[in-house]
mmCIF file of C-alpha atoms and ligand atoms in Angstrom:
data_model
loop_
_atom_site.group_PDB
_atom_site.id
_atom_site.type_symbol
_atom_site.label_atom_id
_atom_site.label_comp_id
_atom_site.label_asym_id
_atom_site.label_seq_id
_atom_site.Cartn_x
_atom_site.Cartn_y
_atom_site.Cartn_z
ATOM 1 C CA MET A 28 108.486 84.844 97.041
ATOM 2 C CA GLU A 29 105.228 84.233 97.939
ATOM 3 C CA ASN A 30 104.250 81.218 98.672
ATOM 4 C CA ILE A 31 105.733 78.427 95.793
ATOM 5 C CA GLN A 32 102.902 75.490 95.541
ATOM 6 C CA MET A 33 103.304 72.395 93.224
ATOM 7 C CA VAL A 34 100.654 73.348 91.729
ATOM 8 C CA ASP A 35 98.457 77.215 92.040
ATOM 9 C CA LEU A 36 94.603 75.938 91.363
ATOM 10 C CA HIS A 37 93.705 79.264 93.292
ATOM 11 C CA GLY A 38 95.485 81.846 91.460
ATOM 12 C CA GLN A 39 93.841 79.776 88.095
ATOM 13 C CA TYR A 40 90.292 79.902 89.339
ATOM 14 C CA LEU A 41 90.609 83.629 90.239
ATOM 15 C CA LYS A 42 90.841 84.401 85.985
ATOM 16 C CA ILE A 43 87.701 82.430 85.484
ATOM 17 C CA LYS A 44 85.867 82.958 88.987
ATOM 18 C CA SER A 45 83.231 85.415 87.654
ATOM 19 C CA GLU A 46 82.366 82.541 85.082
ATOM 20 C CA VAL A 47 82.665 79.760 87.552
ATOM 21 C CA ASP A 48 80.265 81.402 90.406
ATOM 22 C CA ALA A 49 77.782 81.933 87.760
ATOM 23 C CA ALA A 50 77.551 78.183 86.610
ATOM 24 C CA ILE A 51 78.038 76.241 90.869
ATOM 25 C CA GLN A 52 75.063 78.863 91.393
ATOM 26 C CA GLU A 53 73.435 78.130 87.891
ATOM 27 C CA VAL A 54 73.545 74.250 88.891
ATOM 28 C CA ILE A 55 71.987 74.836 92.434
ATOM 29 C CA ASN A 56 68.966 77.219 90.839
ATOM 30 C CA GLN A 57 68.515 73.649 88.839
ATOM 31 C CA THR A 58 68.814 71.691 91.432
ATOM 32 C CA ALA A 59 69.608 68.624 89.167
ATOM 33 C CA PHE A 60 72.511 67.568 90.827
ATOM 34 C CA ILE A 61 72.686 64.490 89.136
ATOM 35 C CA ASN A 62 72.453 63.533 85.158
ATOM 36 C CA GLY A 63 72.020 67.702 84.608
ATOM 37 C CA PRO A 64 71.940 68.958 81.403
ATOM 38 C CA GLN A 65 76.023 69.952 81.435
ATOM 39 C CA VAL A 66 77.087 66.460 82.355
ATOM 40 C CA LYS A 67 75.553 65.967 78.486
ATOM 41 C CA GLN A 68 76.302 69.500 77.345
ATOM 42 C CA PHE A 69 80.554 68.604 78.847
ATOM 43 C CA SER A 70 80.658 65.206 77.105
ATOM 44 C CA THR A 71 80.019 66.241 74.166
ATOM 45 C CA ALA A 72 82.205 69.529 74.235
ATOM 46 C CA LEU A 73 85.063 66.834 75.308
ATOM 47 C CA GLU A 74 84.194 64.813 72.062
ATOM 48 C CA LYS A 75 84.539 67.088 69.698
ATOM 49 C CA TYR A 76 87.545 68.732 71.483
ATOM 50 C CA LEU A 77 89.360 65.243 70.843
ATOM 51 C CA GLY A 78 87.563 63.982 67.949
ATOM 52 C CA VAL A 79 86.147 60.922 69.681
ATOM 53 C CA LYS A 80 82.851 59.073 69.314
ATOM 54 C CA HIS A 81 82.246 58.589 72.912
ATOM 55 C CA VAL A 82 82.795 60.188 76.366
ATOM 56 C CA ILE A 83 81.190 58.495 78.749
ATOM 57 C CA PRO A 84 81.392 60.452 82.080
ATOM 58 C CA CYS A 85 82.500 58.776 85.142
ATOM 59 C CA ALA A 86 83.240 59.443 89.143
ATOM 60 C CA ASN A 87 86.863 59.210 88.737
ATOM 61 C CA GLY A 88 90.035 58.137 86.626
ATOM 62 C CA THR A 89 90.166 55.038 88.850
ATOM 63 C CA ASP A 90 87.132 54.303 88.160
ATOM 64 C CA ALA A 91 87.162 55.105 84.340
ATOM 65 C CA LEU A 92 89.812 52.177 84.636
ATOM 66 C CA GLN A 93 87.848 49.246 86.196
ATOM 67 C CA ILE A 94 84.646 50.315 83.801
ATOM 68 C CA ALA A 95 86.950 49.975 81.049
ATOM 69 C CA MET A 96 88.281 46.560 82.081
ATOM 70 C CA MET A 97 84.938 45.407 83.206
ATOM 71 C CA ALA A 98 83.163 46.356 80.118
ATOM 72 C CA LEU A 99 85.542 44.103 77.995
ATOM 73 C CA ASP A 100 84.572 41.455 80.025
ATOM 74 C CA LEU A 101 88.050 40.793 81.188
ATOM 75 C CA GLN A 102 87.768 37.973 83.968
ATOM 76 C CA PRO A 103 89.519 36.686 87.077
ATOM 77 C CA GLY A 104 93.408 35.215 85.978
ATOM 78 C CA ASP A 105 93.151 37.192 83.073
ATOM 79 C CA GLU A 106 96.568 38.955 82.585
ATOM 80 C CA VAL A 107 96.609 42.412 81.721
ATOM 81 C CA ILE A 108 100.180 44.061 80.749
ATOM 82 C CA THR A 109 101.335 47.432 82.011
ATOM 83 C CA THR A 110 103.915 49.592 83.660
ATOM 84 C CA SER A 111 105.077 49.392 87.108
ATOM 85 C CA TYR A 112 105.989 53.291 86.891
ATOM 86 C CA THR A 113 102.875 54.563 87.538
ATOM 87 C CA TYR A 114 100.231 56.178 89.802
ATOM 88 C CA VAL A 115 98.724 52.692 91.828
ATOM 89 C CA ALA A 116 95.220 53.654 90.525
ATOM 90 C CA THR A 117 96.174 51.877 86.971
ATOM 91 C CA CYS A 118 97.208 48.552 88.708
ATOM 92 C CA GLU A 119 94.572 48.863 91.760
ATOM 93 C CA VAL A 120 91.942 47.990 89.648
ATOM 94 C CA ILE A 121 93.545 45.526 87.714
ATOM 95 C CA ALA A 122 94.373 43.585 91.492
ATOM 96 C CA LEU A 123 90.198 44.729 92.673
ATOM 97 C CA LEU A 124 88.878 42.698 89.577
ATOM 98 C CA ARG A 125 91.387 39.745 90.021
ATOM 99 C CA LEU A 126 93.436 39.970 87.285
ATOM 100 C CA THR A 127 96.968 39.721 86.801
ATOM 101 C CA PRO A 128 99.278 42.748 86.341
ATOM 102 C CA VAL A 129 102.080 41.763 84.023
ATOM 103 C CA PHE A 130 104.257 44.857 84.878
ATOM 104 C CA ILE A 131 106.811 45.694 82.241
ATOM 105 C CA GLU A 132 109.846 48.471 81.843
ATOM 106 C CA VAL A 133 109.234 52.209 80.538
ATOM 107 C CA ASN A 134 111.563 53.598 78.234
ATOM 108 C CA PRO A 135 114.257 55.778 81.144
ATOM 109 C CA ASN A 136 113.946 59.160 78.812
ATOM 110 C CA THR A 137 110.276 59.426 78.216
ATOM 111 C CA PHE A 138 109.065 56.899 81.259
ATOM 112 C CA THR A 139 106.391 55.594 78.927
ATOM 113 C CA MET A 140 105.950 52.294 78.161
ATOM 114 C CA ASP A 141 108.602 50.521 76.365
ATOM 115 C CA PRO A 142 107.564 48.825 73.252
ATOM 116 C CA THR A 143 109.671 46.284 72.834
ATOM 117 C CA ALA A 144 108.979 44.834 76.091
ATOM 118 C CA ILE A 145 105.736 43.453 75.555
ATOM 119 C CA GLU A 146 106.092 41.157 73.848
ATOM 120 C CA LYS A 147 108.183 39.148 75.691
ATOM 121 C CA ALA A 148 105.057 39.010 78.237
ATOM 122 C CA ILE A 149 102.637 38.108 76.963
ATOM 123 C CA SER A 150 101.039 34.713 77.283
ATOM 124 C CA SER A 151 98.303 33.100 76.111
ATOM 125 C CA LYS A 152 96.055 34.237 79.283
ATOM 126 C CA THR A 153 97.119 37.755 77.794
ATOM 127 C CA LYS A 154 94.306 39.584 77.458
ATOM 128 C CA ALA A 155 94.989 43.379 77.570
ATOM 129 C CA ILE A 156 97.472 46.163 77.702
ATOM 130 C CA VAL A 157 97.358 49.077 79.677
ATOM 131 C CA PRO A 158 99.986 52.570 78.587
ATOM 132 C CA VAL A 159 100.103 55.063 80.962
ATOM 133 C CA HIS A 160 100.225 58.555 78.890
ATOM 134 C CA LEU A 161 102.368 59.407 81.760
ATOM 135 C CA TYR A 162 103.381 63.153 83.292
ATOM 136 C CA GLY A 163 101.640 64.243 80.055
ATOM 137 C CA GLN A 164 103.391 62.776 76.848
ATOM 138 C CA CYS A 165 101.993 59.889 74.671
ATOM 139 C CA ALA A 166 103.409 56.565 74.484
ATOM 140 C CA ASP A 167 104.878 54.550 71.728
ATOM 141 C CA MET A 168 101.419 54.148 70.307
ATOM 142 C CA GLU A 169 102.013 53.191 67.150
ATOM 143 C CA GLU A 170 104.401 50.120 68.481
ATOM 144 C CA ILE A 171 102.080 49.394 70.910
ATOM 145 C CA LEU A 172 98.715 49.252 68.549
ATOM 146 C CA ALA A 173 100.731 46.942 66.244
ATOM 147 C CA VAL A 174 102.099 44.614 68.843
ATOM 148 C CA ALA A 175 97.942 44.673 70.167
ATOM 149 C CA LYS A 176 96.779 43.835 67.019
ATOM 150 C CA LYS A 177 99.186 41.776 65.906
ATOM 151 C CA HIS A 178 98.398 39.338 68.741
ATOM 152 C CA ASN A 179 94.585 40.446 69.205
ATOM 153 C CA LEU A 180 94.915 42.238 72.781
ATOM 154 C CA TYR A 181 92.428 45.239 74.167
ATOM 155 C CA VAL A 182 94.652 48.797 74.227
ATOM 156 C CA ILE A 183 92.898 51.284 77.421
ATOM 157 C CA GLU A 184 95.178 53.908 77.576
ATOM 158 C CA ASP A 185 95.417 55.552 81.039
ATOM 159 C CA THR A 186 95.040 59.034 80.123
ATOM 160 C CA ALA A 187 94.755 60.555 83.439
ATOM 161 C CA GLN A 188 97.703 63.112 82.947
ATOM 162 C CA ALA A 189 97.901 63.431 79.104
ATOM 163 C CA ILE A 190 94.390 65.200 78.468
ATOM 164 C CA GLY A 191 95.125 67.517 75.253
ATOM 165 C CA ALA A 192 98.208 65.116 74.073
ATOM 166 C CA GLN A 193 98.153 65.134 70.499
ATOM 167 C CA TYR A 194 99.911 61.804 69.108
ATOM 168 C CA THR A 195 101.064 62.171 65.396
ATOM 169 C CA PHE A 196 100.770 58.485 63.211
ATOM 170 C CA SER A 197 103.748 57.438 60.688
ATOM 171 C CA ASP A 198 101.333 58.587 57.594
ATOM 172 C CA GLY A 199 100.838 61.690 59.387
ATOM 173 C CA ARG A 200 97.250 60.877 61.047
ATOM 174 C CA LYS A 201 96.915 62.392 64.521
ATOM 175 C CA ALA A 202 94.756 61.886 67.546
ATOM 176 C CA SER A 203 94.160 62.445 70.882
ATOM 177 C CA ALA A 204 95.430 61.190 74.129
ATOM 178 C CA GLY A 205 92.807 58.362 74.973
ATOM 179 C CA CYS A 206 91.609 58.251 71.319
ATOM 180 C CA MET A 207 93.916 55.624 69.940
ATOM 181 C CA GLY A 208 93.080 52.221 71.513
ATOM 182 C CA ASP A 209 89.849 50.544 72.816
ATOM 183 C CA ILE A 210 89.730 52.896 74.967
ATOM 184 C CA GLY A 211 91.210 56.012 76.686
ATOM 185 C CA THR A 212 90.621 57.010 80.651
ATOM 186 C CA THR A 213 90.780 60.772 82.447
ATOM 187 C CA SER A 214 90.487 61.880 85.285
ATOM 188 C CA PHE A 215 88.893 65.609 86.237
ATOM 189 C CA PHE A 216 91.435 65.137 90.274
ATOM 190 C CA PRO A 217 91.545 69.430 91.000
ATOM 191 C CA SER A 218 95.266 68.760 89.932
ATOM 192 C CA LYS A 219 95.170 67.056 87.030
ATOM 193 C CA ASN A 220 96.096 69.521 83.552
ATOM 194 C CA LEU A 221 91.947 69.472 83.347
ATOM 195 C CA GLY A 222 90.723 70.078 86.855
ATOM 196 C CA CYS A 223 87.478 69.767 88.449
ATOM 197 C CA TYR A 224 87.302 71.104 91.820
ATOM 198 C CA GLY A 225 86.731 67.850 93.631
ATOM 199 C CA ASP A 226 86.496 64.004 91.622
ATOM 200 C CA GLY A 227 85.542 63.368 88.261
ATOM 201 C CA GLY A 228 86.546 61.378 85.174
ATOM 202 C CA ALA A 229 86.250 60.045 81.811
ATOM 203 C CA ILE A 230 85.659 57.009 79.784
ATOM 204 C CA PHE A 231 86.631 57.466 75.725
ATOM 205 C CA THR A 232 85.907 55.114 72.750
ATOM 206 C CA ASN A 233 85.099 55.096 68.773
ATOM 207 C CA ASP A 234 83.137 51.804 69.226
ATOM 208 C CA ASP A 235 79.820 52.779 69.633
ATOM 209 C CA ALA A 236 78.769 48.890 71.067
ATOM 210 C CA LEU A 237 82.009 49.094 73.224
ATOM 211 C CA SER A 238 80.067 52.547 74.348
ATOM 212 C CA GLU A 239 76.504 51.433 75.409
ATOM 213 C CA LYS A 240 78.373 48.537 77.249
ATOM 214 C CA LEU A 241 80.653 51.409 79.429
ATOM 215 C CA ARG A 242 77.681 53.207 80.055
ATOM 216 C CA MET A 243 75.615 50.055 81.280
ATOM 217 C CA VAL A 244 78.646 49.495 83.805
ATOM 218 C CA ALA A 245 78.892 53.030 84.902
ATOM 219 C CA ASN A 246 75.259 52.922 85.663
ATOM 220 C CA HIS A 247 74.522 49.577 88.138
ATOM 221 C CA GLY A 248 74.535 47.695 84.680
ATOM 222 C CA GLN A 249 71.055 49.146 82.968
ATOM 223 C CA LYS A 250 70.284 49.944 80.091
ATOM 224 C CA VAL A 251 66.244 50.379 80.866
ATOM 225 C CA ARG A 252 65.954 51.941 84.300
ATOM 226 C CA TYR A 253 66.059 48.999 86.983
ATOM 227 C CA PHE A 254 66.172 46.323 84.801
ATOM 228 C CA HIS A 255 70.242 45.719 84.937
ATOM 229 C CA ASP A 256 71.206 43.025 82.750
ATOM 230 C CA ILE A 257 74.544 43.217 83.424
ATOM 231 C CA VAL A 258 76.543 43.684 87.279
ATOM 232 C CA GLY A 259 77.312 47.596 87.269
ATOM 233 C CA VAL A 260 78.709 50.265 89.510
ATOM 234 C CA ASN A 261 77.522 53.801 90.086
ATOM 235 C CA SER A 262 79.808 55.835 88.815
ATOM 236 C CA ARG A 263 78.592 59.693 87.878
ATOM 237 C CA LEU A 264 80.329 62.817 87.265
ATOM 238 C CA ASP A 265 78.520 65.205 89.412
ATOM 239 C CA THR A 266 76.117 68.023 87.347
ATOM 240 C CA ILE A 267 78.390 70.764 89.589
ATOM 241 C CA GLN A 268 82.086 69.276 88.387
ATOM 242 C CA ALA A 269 80.229 69.114 84.489
ATOM 243 C CA ALA A 270 79.198 73.048 84.764
ATOM 244 C CA ILE A 271 83.118 73.700 86.403
ATOM 245 C CA LEU A 272 84.388 71.830 83.088
ATOM 246 C CA ASN A 273 82.596 73.430 80.908
ATOM 247 C CA CYS A 274 83.924 76.995 81.981
ATOM 248 C CA LYS A 275 87.385 74.933 81.916
ATOM 249 C CA LEU A 276 87.741 73.222 78.979
ATOM 250 C CA PRO A 277 87.867 76.244 76.725
ATOM 251 C CA HIS A 278 91.128 76.923 78.180
ATOM 252 C CA LEU A 279 92.750 73.825 77.662
ATOM 253 C CA ASP A 280 94.079 74.673 74.677
ATOM 254 C CA GLU A 281 95.610 77.354 76.817
ATOM 255 C CA TYR A 282 96.636 76.252 79.782
ATOM 256 C CA SER A 283 99.064 73.582 78.037
ATOM 257 C CA ALA A 284 100.842 75.800 76.189
ATOM 258 C CA ALA A 285 101.293 77.724 79.435
ATOM 259 C CA ARG A 286 103.072 74.188 81.322
ATOM 260 C CA ARG A 287 105.063 73.518 78.454
ATOM 261 C CA ALA A 288 106.514 77.338 78.311
ATOM 262 C CA VAL A 289 107.387 76.648 81.878
ATOM 263 C CA ALA A 290 108.993 72.795 81.201
ATOM 264 C CA ASP A 291 111.001 74.851 77.890
ATOM 265 C CA ARG A 292 112.140 77.005 80.638
ATOM 266 C CA TYR A 293 113.815 75.013 82.043
ATOM 267 C CA ASP A 294 115.172 72.253 79.863
ATOM 268 C CA GLN A 295 116.637 75.395 78.868
ATOM 269 C CA ALA A 296 118.512 75.939 82.553
ATOM 270 C CA PHE A 297 118.920 72.612 83.104
ATOM 271 C CA GLU A 298 119.790 70.944 79.860
ATOM 272 C CA ASN A 299 123.621 70.167 79.797
ATOM 273 C CA HIS A 300 123.628 69.912 83.808
ATOM 274 C CA PRO A 301 125.950 67.314 84.474
ATOM 275 C CA ASN A 302 123.643 65.503 87.312
ATOM 276 C CA LEU A 303 120.404 66.766 85.802
ATOM 277 C CA LYS A 304 118.999 64.578 82.604
ATOM 278 C CA THR A 305 115.958 67.096 81.250
ATOM 279 C CA PRO A 306 112.520 64.868 80.333
ATOM 280 C CA THR A 307 113.140 63.557 76.736
ATOM 281 C CA ARG A 308 109.763 64.318 74.431
ATOM 282 C CA ASN A 309 108.338 62.359 72.398
ATOM 283 C CA PRO A 310 109.136 63.025 68.764
ATOM 284 C CA LYS A 311 105.392 61.967 68.073
ATOM 285 C CA SER A 312 103.573 63.077 70.687
ATOM 286 C CA THR A 313 103.206 67.066 71.921
ATOM 287 C CA HIS A 314 103.511 67.258 75.548
ATOM 288 C CA VAL A 315 100.988 68.769 78.204
ATOM 289 C CA PHE A 316 103.187 69.104 81.113
ATOM 290 C CA HIS A 317 100.981 66.975 84.076
ATOM 291 C CA GLN A 318 104.765 67.411 85.540
ATOM 292 C CA TYR A 319 107.779 68.165 85.063
ATOM 293 C CA THR A 320 110.273 65.192 85.836
ATOM 294 C CA LEU A 321 114.547 65.362 86.025
ATOM 295 C CA THR A 322 116.790 62.489 86.557
ATOM 296 C CA GLY A 323 119.612 63.149 89.186
ATOM 297 C CA CYS A 324 122.482 61.524 88.908
ATOM 298 C CA ASN A 325 125.349 61.642 92.003
ATOM 299 C CA PHE A 326 123.934 63.589 94.321
ATOM 300 C CA LYS A 327 121.635 62.421 97.293
ATOM 301 C CA ARG A 328 117.931 63.466 96.309
ATOM 302 C CA GLU A 329 117.139 64.404 99.888
ATOM 303 C CA ASP A 330 119.250 67.011 99.555
ATOM 304 C CA LEU A 331 117.956 69.001 97.106
ATOM 305 C CA GLN A 332 115.016 68.581 98.423
ATOM 306 C CA GLU A 333 115.548 69.690 101.873
ATOM 307 C CA HIS A 334 118.022 72.983 99.974
ATOM 308 C CA LEU A 335 114.979 73.708 98.336
ATOM 309 C CA LYS A 336 112.531 73.266 100.781
ATOM 310 C CA SER A 337 114.934 76.050 103.137
ATOM 311 C CA LYS A 338 114.183 78.594 100.028
ATOM 312 C CA GLY A 339 110.477 77.616 100.211
ATOM 313 C CA ILE A 340 110.319 76.047 96.625
ATOM 314 C CA PRO A 341 108.130 72.113 96.780
ATOM 315 C CA THR A 342 109.627 69.161 95.189
ATOM 316 C CA MET A 343 107.541 66.281 94.756
ATOM 317 C CA ILE A 344 108.572 62.352 93.840
ATOM 318 C CA TYR A 345 106.138 60.711 91.098
ATOM 319 C CA TYR A 346 106.781 58.222 92.906
ATOM 320 C CA PRO A 347 109.058 56.515 95.288
ATOM 321 C CA LEU A 348 108.219 53.021 95.462
ATOM 322 C CA PRO A 349 106.875 51.320 92.161
ATOM 323 C CA VAL A 350 103.707 49.292 92.175
ATOM 324 C CA HIS A 351 105.650 46.080 91.862
ATOM 325 C CA LEU A 352 107.336 46.590 95.248
ATOM 326 C CA GLN A 353 104.533 48.150 96.943
ATOM 327 C CA LYS A 354 103.357 45.455 100.427
ATOM 328 C CA GLY A 355 99.584 46.016 98.775
ATOM 329 C CA TYR A 356 101.019 44.441 94.926
ATOM 330 C CA SER A 357 103.084 40.935 96.916
ATOM 331 C CA MET A 358 100.723 39.290 94.499
ATOM 332 C CA SER A 359 102.284 40.426 91.696
ATOM 333 C CA LYS A 360 105.081 38.277 92.188
ATOM 334 C CA PHE A 361 107.667 40.729 90.853
ATOM 335 C CA GLU A 362 110.771 40.864 93.025
ATOM 336 C CA GLN A 363 113.422 43.552 93.724
ATOM 337 C CA GLY A 364 115.255 44.039 90.809
ATOM 338 C CA SER A 365 112.862 42.397 88.639
ATOM 339 C CA LEU A 366 112.379 45.992 86.922
ATOM 340 C CA ALA A 367 115.711 47.894 86.997
ATOM 341 C CA MET A 368 115.120 50.305 85.117
ATOM 342 C CA THR A 369 111.685 51.235 86.975
ATOM 343 C CA GLU A 370 113.481 51.081 90.557
ATOM 344 C CA VAL A 371 116.367 52.859 89.361
ATOM 345 C CA LEU A 372 113.927 55.531 87.978
ATOM 346 C CA CYS A 373 112.299 55.667 91.258
ATOM 347 C CA ASN A 374 115.140 56.324 92.994
ATOM 348 C CA ASN A 375 116.400 59.303 90.906
ATOM 349 C CA VAL A 376 113.387 60.941 89.883
ATOM 350 C CA PHE A 377 112.047 64.600 91.482
ATOM 351 C CA SER A 378 109.781 66.649 89.725
ATOM 352 C CA LEU A 379 109.458 70.512 90.049
ATOM 353 C CA PRO A 380 106.375 73.038 90.516
ATOM 354 C CA ILE A 381 104.861 73.546 87.248
ATOM 355 C CA HIS A 382 101.277 74.719 86.476
ATOM 356 C CA THR A 383 99.432 77.426 84.190
ATOM 357 C CA GLU A 384 100.080 80.531 86.543
ATOM 358 C CA MET A 385 103.676 80.484 87.250
ATOM 359 C CA SER A 386 105.346 83.595 86.978
ATOM 360 C CA LYS A 387 108.887 83.902 84.859
ATOM 361 C CA GLU A 388 110.310 85.531 88.627
ATOM 362 C CA THR A 389 109.155 82.695 90.623
ATOM 363 C CA GLN A 390 110.463 80.263 87.833
ATOM 364 C CA ASP A 391 114.011 81.840 87.721
ATOM 365 C CA TYR A 392 114.010 81.568 91.482
ATOM 366 C CA ILE A 393 113.498 78.252 91.305
ATOM 367 C CA ILE A 394 115.950 77.780 88.603
ATOM 368 C CA GLN A 395 118.590 79.997 90.716
ATOM 369 C CA HIS A 396 118.427 77.569 93.764
ATOM 370 C CA VAL A 397 118.403 74.565 91.930
ATOM 371 C CA LEU A 398 121.742 74.908 90.473
ATOM 372 C CA ASP A 399 122.683 76.915 93.571
ATOM 373 C CA PHE A 400 122.763 73.290 95.255
ATOM 374 C CA PHE A 401 125.483 72.027 92.602
HETATM 375 C C1 LIG B 1 95.754 60.568 89.074
HETATM 376 C C2 LIG B 1 95.501 59.416 88.091
HETATM 377 C C3 LIG B 1 94.289 58.451 88.031
HETATM 378 C C4 LIG B 1 93.196 57.801 89.223
HETATM 379 O O1 LIG B 1 92.427 59.350 89.266
HETATM 380 P P1 LIG B 1 91.393 59.518 89.916
HETATM 381 O O2 LIG B 1 90.650 60.399 89.504
HETATM 382 O O3 LIG B 1 92.143 59.965 91.285
HETATM 383 O O4 LIG B 1 90.914 58.325 90.629
HETATM 384 C C5 LIG B 1 94.867 56.713 87.282
HETATM 385 N N1 LIG B 1 96.248 56.754 86.716
HETATM 386 C C6 LIG B 1 96.972 58.227 86.480
HETATM 387 C C7 LIG B 1 98.134 57.639 85.856
HETATM 388 C C8 LIG B 1 96.877 59.085 87.372
HETATM 389 O O5 LIG B 1 97.613 59.983 87.584
#
């Protein structure tokens, strides 16, 4: 069996190599490394793809979240409701801006924010809700947006894992992941579903005034060069990365379909297994399967990982320790046991290799060795 990886970036590159190589060479020939024409070209193409008015490119997905919170003028002490079951970046920027993270539970079937837990977490200091479209499908946005509207709260969607997912509201209206709240953020980290060959990120909004503010914050707080109306940051998408993304964006839907096909086969293989629970799909969202994550019961997770490793099959745990139990986040004052569901998930989930290049033979091999373990 060939070298199995969680994600096969090299195989994906080989399929579009000539196009990507030429695009990179073109940037070098033009030497417009900062804010070259490819950056604007990409943000315009992404606006069209997502059906959103403004895409503001930036340096990475963490910056995107920080710029979003700065543009909304969130102030130290303001409370932001989010999940502890996420990648740390979501909470990192909250802490960095001296905002207060207020963690709530996730739905253990879909792994996304439990909307019924929001209202109990709201206080007079609450300013925003940050749902994470974890593993590639949308959180329950209809319910989240309704609570946000009722309490006059901002919604920032962390879309780092779900670019290309589509949400359908009860009235039939469709929207792209990241384009339903006030602001959406994403990452083009290489292993993300739309990954570049280094760091990259973007911010989405349908609000014209907010888009101007976001651009200003990302660009040293200036609208006019050398006139800094607010304190900002320096966060740009490299031209070379934008050129690569221009080659990859037209393939995004086919990449999502390839991932979904792998997920479908895993689902069929593990559907009625007594020790494994397959990931539930939110009926209102398409799923782009950034990760394929199973929840185990009645066996030792490390033993299964060890068994698979001996067969050359990698597994990953996203995430082994929830943010509220991380040493660096003790200021959140959420103790062990305070988010029981989140903690149970962190102790029992594991993710199998899933990517755009996986052959049926490789997947059969993985499935067989997972089943053989039991
Ligand atoms: C990857 C990721 C980020 C951060 O993106 P970077 O580009 O690595 O800064 C934020 N949130 C989530 C949920 C992510 O998975």
